[in-house]
Coordinates of C-alpha atoms in Angstrom, one line a residue:
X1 CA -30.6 -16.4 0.8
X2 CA -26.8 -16.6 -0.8
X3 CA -26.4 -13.2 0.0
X4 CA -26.0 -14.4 3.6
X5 CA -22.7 -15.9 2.7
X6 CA -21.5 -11.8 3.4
X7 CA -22.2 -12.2 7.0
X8 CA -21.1 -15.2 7.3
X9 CA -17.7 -14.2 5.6
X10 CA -17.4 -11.6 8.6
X11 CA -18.1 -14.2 11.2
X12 CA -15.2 -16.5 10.0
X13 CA -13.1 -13.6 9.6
X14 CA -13.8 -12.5 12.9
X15 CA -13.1 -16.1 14.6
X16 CA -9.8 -16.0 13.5
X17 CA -9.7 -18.3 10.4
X18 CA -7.6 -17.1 7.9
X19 CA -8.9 -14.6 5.0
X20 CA -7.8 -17.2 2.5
X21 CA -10.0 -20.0 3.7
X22 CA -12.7 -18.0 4.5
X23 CA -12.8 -16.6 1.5
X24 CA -13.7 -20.0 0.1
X25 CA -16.0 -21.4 3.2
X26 CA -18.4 -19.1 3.3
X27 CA -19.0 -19.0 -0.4
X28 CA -19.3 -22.4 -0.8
X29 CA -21.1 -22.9 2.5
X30 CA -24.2 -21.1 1.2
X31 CA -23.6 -22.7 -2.1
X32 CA -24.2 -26.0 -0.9
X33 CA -26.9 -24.8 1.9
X34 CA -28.9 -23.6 -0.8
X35 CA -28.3 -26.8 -3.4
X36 CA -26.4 -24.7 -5.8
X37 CA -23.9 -28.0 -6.1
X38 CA -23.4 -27.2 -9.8
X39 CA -21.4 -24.1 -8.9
X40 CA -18.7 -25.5 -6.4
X41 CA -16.6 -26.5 -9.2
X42 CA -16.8 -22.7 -11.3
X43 CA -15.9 -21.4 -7.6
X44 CA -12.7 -23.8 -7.1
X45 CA -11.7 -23.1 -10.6
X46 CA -11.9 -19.3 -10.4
X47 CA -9.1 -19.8 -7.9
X48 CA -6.1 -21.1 -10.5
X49 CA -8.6 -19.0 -13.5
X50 CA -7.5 -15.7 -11.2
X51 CA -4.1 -16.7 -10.6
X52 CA -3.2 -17.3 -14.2
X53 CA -2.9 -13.8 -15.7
X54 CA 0.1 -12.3 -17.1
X55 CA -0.2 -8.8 -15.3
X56 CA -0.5 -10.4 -12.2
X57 CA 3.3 -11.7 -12.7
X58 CA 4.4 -8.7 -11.6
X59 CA 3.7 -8.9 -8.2
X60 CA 6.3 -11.6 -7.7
X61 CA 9.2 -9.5 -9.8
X62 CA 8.2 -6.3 -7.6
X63 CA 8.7 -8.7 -4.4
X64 CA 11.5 -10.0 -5.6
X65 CA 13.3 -6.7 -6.6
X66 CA 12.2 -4.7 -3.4
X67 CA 13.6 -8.1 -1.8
X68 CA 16.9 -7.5 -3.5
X69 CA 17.4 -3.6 -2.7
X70 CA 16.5 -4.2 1.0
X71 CA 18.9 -7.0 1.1
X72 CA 21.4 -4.8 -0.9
X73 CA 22.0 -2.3 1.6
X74 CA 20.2 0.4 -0.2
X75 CA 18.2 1.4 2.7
X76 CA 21.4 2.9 4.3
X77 CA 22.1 5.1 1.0
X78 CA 18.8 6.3 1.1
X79 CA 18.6 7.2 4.6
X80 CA 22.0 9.0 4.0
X81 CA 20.5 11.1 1.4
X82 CA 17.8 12.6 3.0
X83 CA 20.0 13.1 6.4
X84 CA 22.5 14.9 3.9
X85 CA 19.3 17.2 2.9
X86 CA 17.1 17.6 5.9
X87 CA 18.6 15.9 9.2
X88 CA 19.7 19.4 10.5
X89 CA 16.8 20.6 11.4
X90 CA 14.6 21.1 14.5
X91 CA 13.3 17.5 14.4
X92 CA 15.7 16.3 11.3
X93 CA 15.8 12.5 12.2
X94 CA 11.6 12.1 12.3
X95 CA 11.7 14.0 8.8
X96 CA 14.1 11.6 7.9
X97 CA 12.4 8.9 8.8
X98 CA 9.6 10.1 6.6
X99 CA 11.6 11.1 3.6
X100 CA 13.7 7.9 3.8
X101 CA 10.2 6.1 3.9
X102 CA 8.9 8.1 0.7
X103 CA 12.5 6.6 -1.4
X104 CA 12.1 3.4 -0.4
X105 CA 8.3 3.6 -1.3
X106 CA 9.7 4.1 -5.0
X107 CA 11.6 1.0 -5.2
X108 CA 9.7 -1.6 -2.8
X109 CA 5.5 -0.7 -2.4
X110 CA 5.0 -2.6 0.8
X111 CA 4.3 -1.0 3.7
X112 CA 5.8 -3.7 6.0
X113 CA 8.9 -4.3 4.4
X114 CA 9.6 -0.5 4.6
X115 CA 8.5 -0.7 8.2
X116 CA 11.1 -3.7 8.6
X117 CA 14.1 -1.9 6.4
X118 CA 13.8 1.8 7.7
X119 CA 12.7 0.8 11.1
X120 CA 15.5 -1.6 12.1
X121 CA 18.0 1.4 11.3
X122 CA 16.2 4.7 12.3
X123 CA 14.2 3.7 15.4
X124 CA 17.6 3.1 17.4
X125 CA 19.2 5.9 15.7
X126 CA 16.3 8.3 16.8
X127 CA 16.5 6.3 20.2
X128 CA 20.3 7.5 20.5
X129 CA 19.5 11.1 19.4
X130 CA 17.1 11.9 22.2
X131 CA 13.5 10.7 21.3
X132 CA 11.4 8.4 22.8
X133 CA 11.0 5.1 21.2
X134 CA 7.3 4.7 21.4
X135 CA 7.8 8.1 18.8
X136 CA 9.8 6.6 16.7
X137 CA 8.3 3.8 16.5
X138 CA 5.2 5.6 15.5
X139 CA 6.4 8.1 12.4
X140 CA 8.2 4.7 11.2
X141 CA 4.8 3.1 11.3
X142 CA 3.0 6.2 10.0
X143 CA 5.8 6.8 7.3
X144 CA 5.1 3.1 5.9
X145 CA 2.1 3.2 4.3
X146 CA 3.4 5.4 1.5
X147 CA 5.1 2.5 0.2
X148 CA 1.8 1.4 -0.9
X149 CA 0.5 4.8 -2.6
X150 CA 3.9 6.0 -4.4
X151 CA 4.5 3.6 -7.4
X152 CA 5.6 0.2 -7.9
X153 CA 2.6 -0.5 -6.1
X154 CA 1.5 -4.3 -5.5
X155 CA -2.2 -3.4 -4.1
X156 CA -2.7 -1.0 -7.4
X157 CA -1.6 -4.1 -9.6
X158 CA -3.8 -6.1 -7.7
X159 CA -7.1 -3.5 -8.0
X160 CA -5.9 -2.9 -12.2
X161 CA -6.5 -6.6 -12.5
X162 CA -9.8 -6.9 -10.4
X163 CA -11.4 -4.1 -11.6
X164 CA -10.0 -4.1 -14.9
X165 CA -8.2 -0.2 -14.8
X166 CA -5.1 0.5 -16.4
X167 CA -2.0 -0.1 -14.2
X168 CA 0.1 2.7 -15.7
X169 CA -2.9 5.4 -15.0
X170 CA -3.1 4.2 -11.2
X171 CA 0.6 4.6 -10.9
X172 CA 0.6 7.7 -12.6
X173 CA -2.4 8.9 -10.3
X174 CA -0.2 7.3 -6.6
X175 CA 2.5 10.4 -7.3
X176 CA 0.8 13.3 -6.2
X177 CA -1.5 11.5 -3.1
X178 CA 2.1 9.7 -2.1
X179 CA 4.0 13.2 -1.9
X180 CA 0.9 14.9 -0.2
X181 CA 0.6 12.1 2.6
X182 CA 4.5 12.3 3.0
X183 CA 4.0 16.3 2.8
X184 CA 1.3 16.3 5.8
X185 CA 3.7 14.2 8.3
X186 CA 6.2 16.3 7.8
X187 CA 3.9 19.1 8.9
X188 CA 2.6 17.7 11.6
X189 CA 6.4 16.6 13.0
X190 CA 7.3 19.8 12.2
X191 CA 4.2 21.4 14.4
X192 CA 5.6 19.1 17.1
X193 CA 8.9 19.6 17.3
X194 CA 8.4 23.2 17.8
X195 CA 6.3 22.3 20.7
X196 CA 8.1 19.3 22.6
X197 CA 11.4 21.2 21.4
X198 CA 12.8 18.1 19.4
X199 CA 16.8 17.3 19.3
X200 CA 19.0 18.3 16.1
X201 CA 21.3 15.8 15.2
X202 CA 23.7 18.1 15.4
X203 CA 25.8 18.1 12.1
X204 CA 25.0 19.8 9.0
X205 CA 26.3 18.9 6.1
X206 CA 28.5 20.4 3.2
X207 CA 27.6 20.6 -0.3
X208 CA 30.6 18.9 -1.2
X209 CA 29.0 16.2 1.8
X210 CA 25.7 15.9 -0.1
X211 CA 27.7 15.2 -3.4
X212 CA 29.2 12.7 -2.1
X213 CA 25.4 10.9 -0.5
X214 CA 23.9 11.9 -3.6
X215 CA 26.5 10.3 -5.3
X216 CA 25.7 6.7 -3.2
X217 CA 22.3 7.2 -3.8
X218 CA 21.6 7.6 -7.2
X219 CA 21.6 4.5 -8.7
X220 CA 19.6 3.1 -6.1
X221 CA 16.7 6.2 -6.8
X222 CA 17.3 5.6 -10.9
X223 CA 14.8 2.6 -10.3
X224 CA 11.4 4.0 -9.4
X225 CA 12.3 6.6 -13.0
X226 CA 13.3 3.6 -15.0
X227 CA 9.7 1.6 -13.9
X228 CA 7.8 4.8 -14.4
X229 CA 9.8 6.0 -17.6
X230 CA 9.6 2.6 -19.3
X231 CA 5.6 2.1 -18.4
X232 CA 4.7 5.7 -19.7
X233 CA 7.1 5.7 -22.6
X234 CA 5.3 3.1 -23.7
X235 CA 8.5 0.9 -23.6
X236 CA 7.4 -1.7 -21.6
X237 CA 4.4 -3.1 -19.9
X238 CA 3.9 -3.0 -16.1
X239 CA 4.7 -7.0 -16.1
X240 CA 8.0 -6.5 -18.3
X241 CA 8.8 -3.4 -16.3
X242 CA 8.4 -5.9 -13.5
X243 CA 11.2 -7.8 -14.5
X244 CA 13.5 -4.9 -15.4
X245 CA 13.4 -3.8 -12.2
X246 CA 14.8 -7.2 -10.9
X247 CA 17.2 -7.1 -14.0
X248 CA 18.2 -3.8 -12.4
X249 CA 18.4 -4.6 -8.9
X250 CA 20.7 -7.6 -9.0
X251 CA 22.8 -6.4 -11.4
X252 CA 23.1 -3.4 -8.8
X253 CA 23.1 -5.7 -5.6
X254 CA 25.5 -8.4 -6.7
X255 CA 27.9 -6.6 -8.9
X256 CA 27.9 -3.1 -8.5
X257 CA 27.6 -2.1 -5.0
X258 CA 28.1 -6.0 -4.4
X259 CA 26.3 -5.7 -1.4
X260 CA 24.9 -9.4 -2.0
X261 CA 26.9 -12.6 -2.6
X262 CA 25.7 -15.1 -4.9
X263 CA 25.0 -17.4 -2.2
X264 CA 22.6 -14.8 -0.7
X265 CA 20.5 -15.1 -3.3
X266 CA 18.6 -18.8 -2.7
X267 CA 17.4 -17.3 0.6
X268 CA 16.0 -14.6 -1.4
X269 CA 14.4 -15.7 -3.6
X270 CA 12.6 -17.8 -0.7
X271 CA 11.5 -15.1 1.0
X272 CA 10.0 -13.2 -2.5
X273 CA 8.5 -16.5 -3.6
X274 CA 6.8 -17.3 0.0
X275 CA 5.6 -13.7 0.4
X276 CA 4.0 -13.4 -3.6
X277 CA 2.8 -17.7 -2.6
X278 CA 0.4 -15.4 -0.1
X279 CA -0.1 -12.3 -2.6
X280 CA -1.5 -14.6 -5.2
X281 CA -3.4 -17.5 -3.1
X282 CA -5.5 -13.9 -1.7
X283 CA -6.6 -13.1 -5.0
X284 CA -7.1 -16.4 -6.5
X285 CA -9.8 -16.9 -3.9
X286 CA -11.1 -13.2 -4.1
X287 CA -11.6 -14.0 -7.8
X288 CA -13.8 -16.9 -6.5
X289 CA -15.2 -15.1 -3.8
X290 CA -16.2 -12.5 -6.5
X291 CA -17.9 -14.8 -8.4
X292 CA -20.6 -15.5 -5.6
X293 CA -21.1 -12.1 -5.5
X294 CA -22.1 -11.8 -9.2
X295 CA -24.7 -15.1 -8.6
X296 CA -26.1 -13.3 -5.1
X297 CA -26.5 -9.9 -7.1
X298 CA -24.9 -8.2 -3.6
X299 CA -23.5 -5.7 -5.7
X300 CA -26.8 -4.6 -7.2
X301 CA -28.6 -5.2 -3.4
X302 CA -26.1 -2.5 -2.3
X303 CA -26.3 0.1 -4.4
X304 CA -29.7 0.2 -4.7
X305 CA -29.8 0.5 -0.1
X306 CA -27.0 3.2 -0.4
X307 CA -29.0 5.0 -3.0
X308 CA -31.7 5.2 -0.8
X309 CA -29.1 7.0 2.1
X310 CA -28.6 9.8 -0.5
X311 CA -27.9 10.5 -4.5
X312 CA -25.3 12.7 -3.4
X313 CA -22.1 11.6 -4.9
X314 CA -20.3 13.6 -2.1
X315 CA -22.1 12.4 0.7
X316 CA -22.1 8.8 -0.7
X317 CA -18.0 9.3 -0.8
X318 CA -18.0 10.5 2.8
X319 CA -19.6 7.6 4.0
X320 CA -17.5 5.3 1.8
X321 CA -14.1 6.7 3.5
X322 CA -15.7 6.0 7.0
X323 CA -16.5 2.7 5.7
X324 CA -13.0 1.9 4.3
X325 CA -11.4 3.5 7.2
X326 CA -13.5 1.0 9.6
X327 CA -12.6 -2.0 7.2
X328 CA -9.2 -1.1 7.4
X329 CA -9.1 -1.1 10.4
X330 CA -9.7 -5.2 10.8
X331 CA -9.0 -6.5 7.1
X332 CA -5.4 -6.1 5.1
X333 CA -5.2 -3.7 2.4
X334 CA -4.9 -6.4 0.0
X335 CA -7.5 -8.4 0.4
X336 CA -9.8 -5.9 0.8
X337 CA -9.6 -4.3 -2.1
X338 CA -10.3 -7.7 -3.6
X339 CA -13.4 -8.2 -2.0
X340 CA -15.0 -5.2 -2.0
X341 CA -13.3 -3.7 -5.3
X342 CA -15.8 -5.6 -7.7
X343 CA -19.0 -4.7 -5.3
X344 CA -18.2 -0.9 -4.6
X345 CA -16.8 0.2 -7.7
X346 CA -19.6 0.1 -9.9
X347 CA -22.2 1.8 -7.9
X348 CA -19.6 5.1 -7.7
X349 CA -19.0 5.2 -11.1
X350 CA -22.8 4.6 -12.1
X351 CA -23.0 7.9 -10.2
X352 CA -20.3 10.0 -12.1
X353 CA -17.1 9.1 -10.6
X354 CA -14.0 8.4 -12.5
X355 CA -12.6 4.6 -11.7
X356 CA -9.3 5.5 -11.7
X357 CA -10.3 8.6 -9.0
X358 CA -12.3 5.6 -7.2
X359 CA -9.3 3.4 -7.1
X360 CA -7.1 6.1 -5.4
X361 CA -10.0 6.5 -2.9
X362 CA -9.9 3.2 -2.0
X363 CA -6.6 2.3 -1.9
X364 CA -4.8 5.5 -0.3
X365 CA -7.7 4.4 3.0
X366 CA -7.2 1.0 3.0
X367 CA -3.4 1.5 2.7
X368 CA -3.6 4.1 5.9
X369 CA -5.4 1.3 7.8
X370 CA -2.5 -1.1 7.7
X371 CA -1.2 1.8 10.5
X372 CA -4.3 2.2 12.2
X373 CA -5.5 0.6 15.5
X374 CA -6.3 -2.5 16.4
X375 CA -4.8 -4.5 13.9
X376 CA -3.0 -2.1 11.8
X377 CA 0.0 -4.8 10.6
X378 CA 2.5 -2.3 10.5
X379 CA 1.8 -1.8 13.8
X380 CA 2.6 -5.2 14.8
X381 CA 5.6 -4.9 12.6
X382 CA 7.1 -1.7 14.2
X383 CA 6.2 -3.4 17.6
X384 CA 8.3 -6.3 16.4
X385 CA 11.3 -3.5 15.3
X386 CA 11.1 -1.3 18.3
X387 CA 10.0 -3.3 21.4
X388 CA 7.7 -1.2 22.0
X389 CA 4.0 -2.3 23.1
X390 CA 1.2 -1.7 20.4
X391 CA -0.9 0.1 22.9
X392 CA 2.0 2.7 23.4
X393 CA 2.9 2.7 19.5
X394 CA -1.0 3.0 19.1
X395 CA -1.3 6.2 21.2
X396 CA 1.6 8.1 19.3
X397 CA 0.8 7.7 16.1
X398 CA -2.7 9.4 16.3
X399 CA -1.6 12.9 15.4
X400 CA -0.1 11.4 12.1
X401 CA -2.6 9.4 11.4
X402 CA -5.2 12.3 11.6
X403 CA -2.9 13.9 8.9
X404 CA -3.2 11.0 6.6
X405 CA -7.1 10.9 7.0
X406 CA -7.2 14.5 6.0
X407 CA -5.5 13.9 2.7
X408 CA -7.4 11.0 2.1
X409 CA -10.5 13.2 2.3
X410 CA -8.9 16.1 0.3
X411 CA -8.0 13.1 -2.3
X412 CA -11.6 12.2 -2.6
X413 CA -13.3 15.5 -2.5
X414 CA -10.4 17.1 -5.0
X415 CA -10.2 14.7 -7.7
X416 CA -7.7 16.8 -9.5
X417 CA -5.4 15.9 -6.9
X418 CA -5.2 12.1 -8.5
X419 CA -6.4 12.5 -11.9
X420 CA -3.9 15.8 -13.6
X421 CA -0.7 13.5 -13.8
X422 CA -2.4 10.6 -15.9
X423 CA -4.3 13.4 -17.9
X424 CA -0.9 15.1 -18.2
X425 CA 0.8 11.6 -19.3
X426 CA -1.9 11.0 -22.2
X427 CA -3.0 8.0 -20.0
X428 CA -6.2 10.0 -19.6
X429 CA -8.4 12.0 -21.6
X430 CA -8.9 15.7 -20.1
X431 CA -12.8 16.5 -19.2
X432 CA -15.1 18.1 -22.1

């Protein structure tokens, strides 16, 4: 009877308490329905027993340096480089958009502060230049998740620790699935604006012009190559790495481009601190949560009923991606991966597949349904940006979004796609 703590989870979630607490209630609901007192206390320890983990420090120092870059002023640069490049064409400012989304991805990996930072600037601009906002709203939306895939990545630290994979093989294996989803919306907006016949913006620029953007640019896109560099030349750990990148950033922020005061920087370091507060809390009580799931033998309970659908691998990872997609849907990327990490993982790679392949699976379609309808929270976010209605914002950003599902599926079903860069890096061996 414990395993009924699962639909009971869904019940709370779907009443509206937070993920946090139910997390914990429903647990330790069934624990104490079914006179399993003894455990409360391993479940309320697993909480502060998850949070205290070195490579889990590095969620806070990635916050904190995406924190200081977005504060900085770097967005501008960034969007200035890839108008320099590409905001001539047919179209240019939505390519922008999604170009400027895949830079930021390299120095932030959040979704919603890359909604927040790119939106607040190119939604108006794209406004001004002729399109309609419920448009721009939506390929700002769309753009965002690739903040998650392209490395630093919080919700592949977060998986690494939960499932126990190397950090440095996931961000190796985010590259190619973050260019490929940033590759596709370009497609489809270039599709498009042949069709609806989308504005120029008019000006294109001189080599000499480029220089010059390049020039403002490059520190800023030196991050994202010192991270990776340091991680997979062995010179530093993902957590130290971590704090290089802060090292980087405010030495770039505050006396460099000295886009931040000093007295900027108590509010934040606020602002990092209450957003990693959340971060952590999550998987502190996942780590619980996950704990019940080993007593209840779900895990075990599920693989055998799925294994009964089909022994398929390829049909088992079909059906997967349309549960993901439908999870994603209602639950953050986060947290889900933290629930369902430790009780999905195991039965795919009992059946063959690798865990770092898995983990792209998983975290490229739960990272596509922070955009995706009802409760997408970049949604919500752009709404905020734009004001524009969900509903409308909802409606436009269908044609990417069925871009984004496609790679996902060409991610699962071409495991090359995720797996040649780690193998290439020495983080992997090759196949026999």
């Amino acid at each position: 009877m414990l395993i009924l703590f699962l639909p009971l989870f869904l019940i709370v979630l779907l009443i509206g308490m937070p993920v946090f607490f139910a997390t914990l209630f429903a647990p330790g609901f069934m624990l104490l329905w079914e006179g399993m007192d003894r455990d409360l206390p391993l479940l309320f320890r697993n909480i502060y027993n998850g949070i205290d983990s070195f490579p889990l420090m590095a969620i806070p120092f990635f916050m904190l340096a995406g924190e200081l870059m977005n504060r900085g002023g770097i967005t501008f640069r960034l969007v200035d480089f890839s108008q320099a490049f590409i905001g001539h064409v047919r179209g240019g400012l939505a390519h922008v958009n999604i170009m400027s989304s895949m830079l930021f991805a390299g120095l932030s990996g959040s979704a919603v502060a890359d909604t927040s930072a790119i939106g607040s600037m190119m939604i108006p601009a794209m406004e001004k230049n002729g399109y309609k906002r419920k448009f721009a709203a939506a390929i700002t939306a769309a753009s965002s998740v690739i903040g998650p895939i392209i490395p630093p990545s919080g919700i592949m630290i977060i998986y690494a620790y939960t499932m126990e994979v190397s950090v440095a093989s996931l961000f190796a294996a985010g590259i190619v699935p973050g260019v490929l989803m940033g590759a596709s919306l370009m497609l489809i907006t270039a599709l498009m604006a042949k069709r609806y016949d989308f504005p120029t913006s008019g000006h294109k620029y001189t080599w000499p012009e480029r220089a010059v953007a390049t020039k403002k640019a490059i520190l800023p896109l030196l991050t994202p190559i010192i991270i990776l560099g340091g991680i997979l030349g062995g010179i530093f750990t993902p957590t130290e790495a971590s704090a290089v990148a802060v090292a980087y950033a405010l030495i770039l922020s505050v006396w460099v481009l000295k886009s931040v005061k000093l007295t900027d920087l108590p509010q934040v370091f606020v602002r990092s601190a209450m957003g990693s507060a959340v971060v952590l809390l999550l998987v502190g009580s996942a780590m619980a949560f996950k704990t019940v799931v080993s007593l209840s033998q779900s895990a075990q309970m599920l693989a055998e009923w799925m294994l009964t659908l089909s022994e398929n691998a390829y049909i088992l990872l079909f059906l997967i991606n349309i549960m993901l997609f439908i999870v994603g849907m209602f639950l953050d990327a986060g947290p889900a991966i933290i629930i369902l990490g430790p009780i999905l993982a195991p039965i795919f790679t009992s059946i063959g597949v690798d865990p770092v392949h898995f983990a792209m699976i998983m975290s490229v379609n739960l990272t596509v349904g922070l955009a995706t309808p009802p409760m997408g929270l970049v949604l919500f976010v752009a709404s905020s940006v734009s004001g524009e209605r969900v509903e409308s914002i909802a409606k436009a950003i269908l044609p990417f979004l069925a871009a984004e599902i496609a790679v996902i599926f060409l991610i699962t079903f071409v495991p090359e796609i995720s797996l040649t860069v780690p193998r290439l890096l020495g983080l992997m061996p090759w196949p026999a």
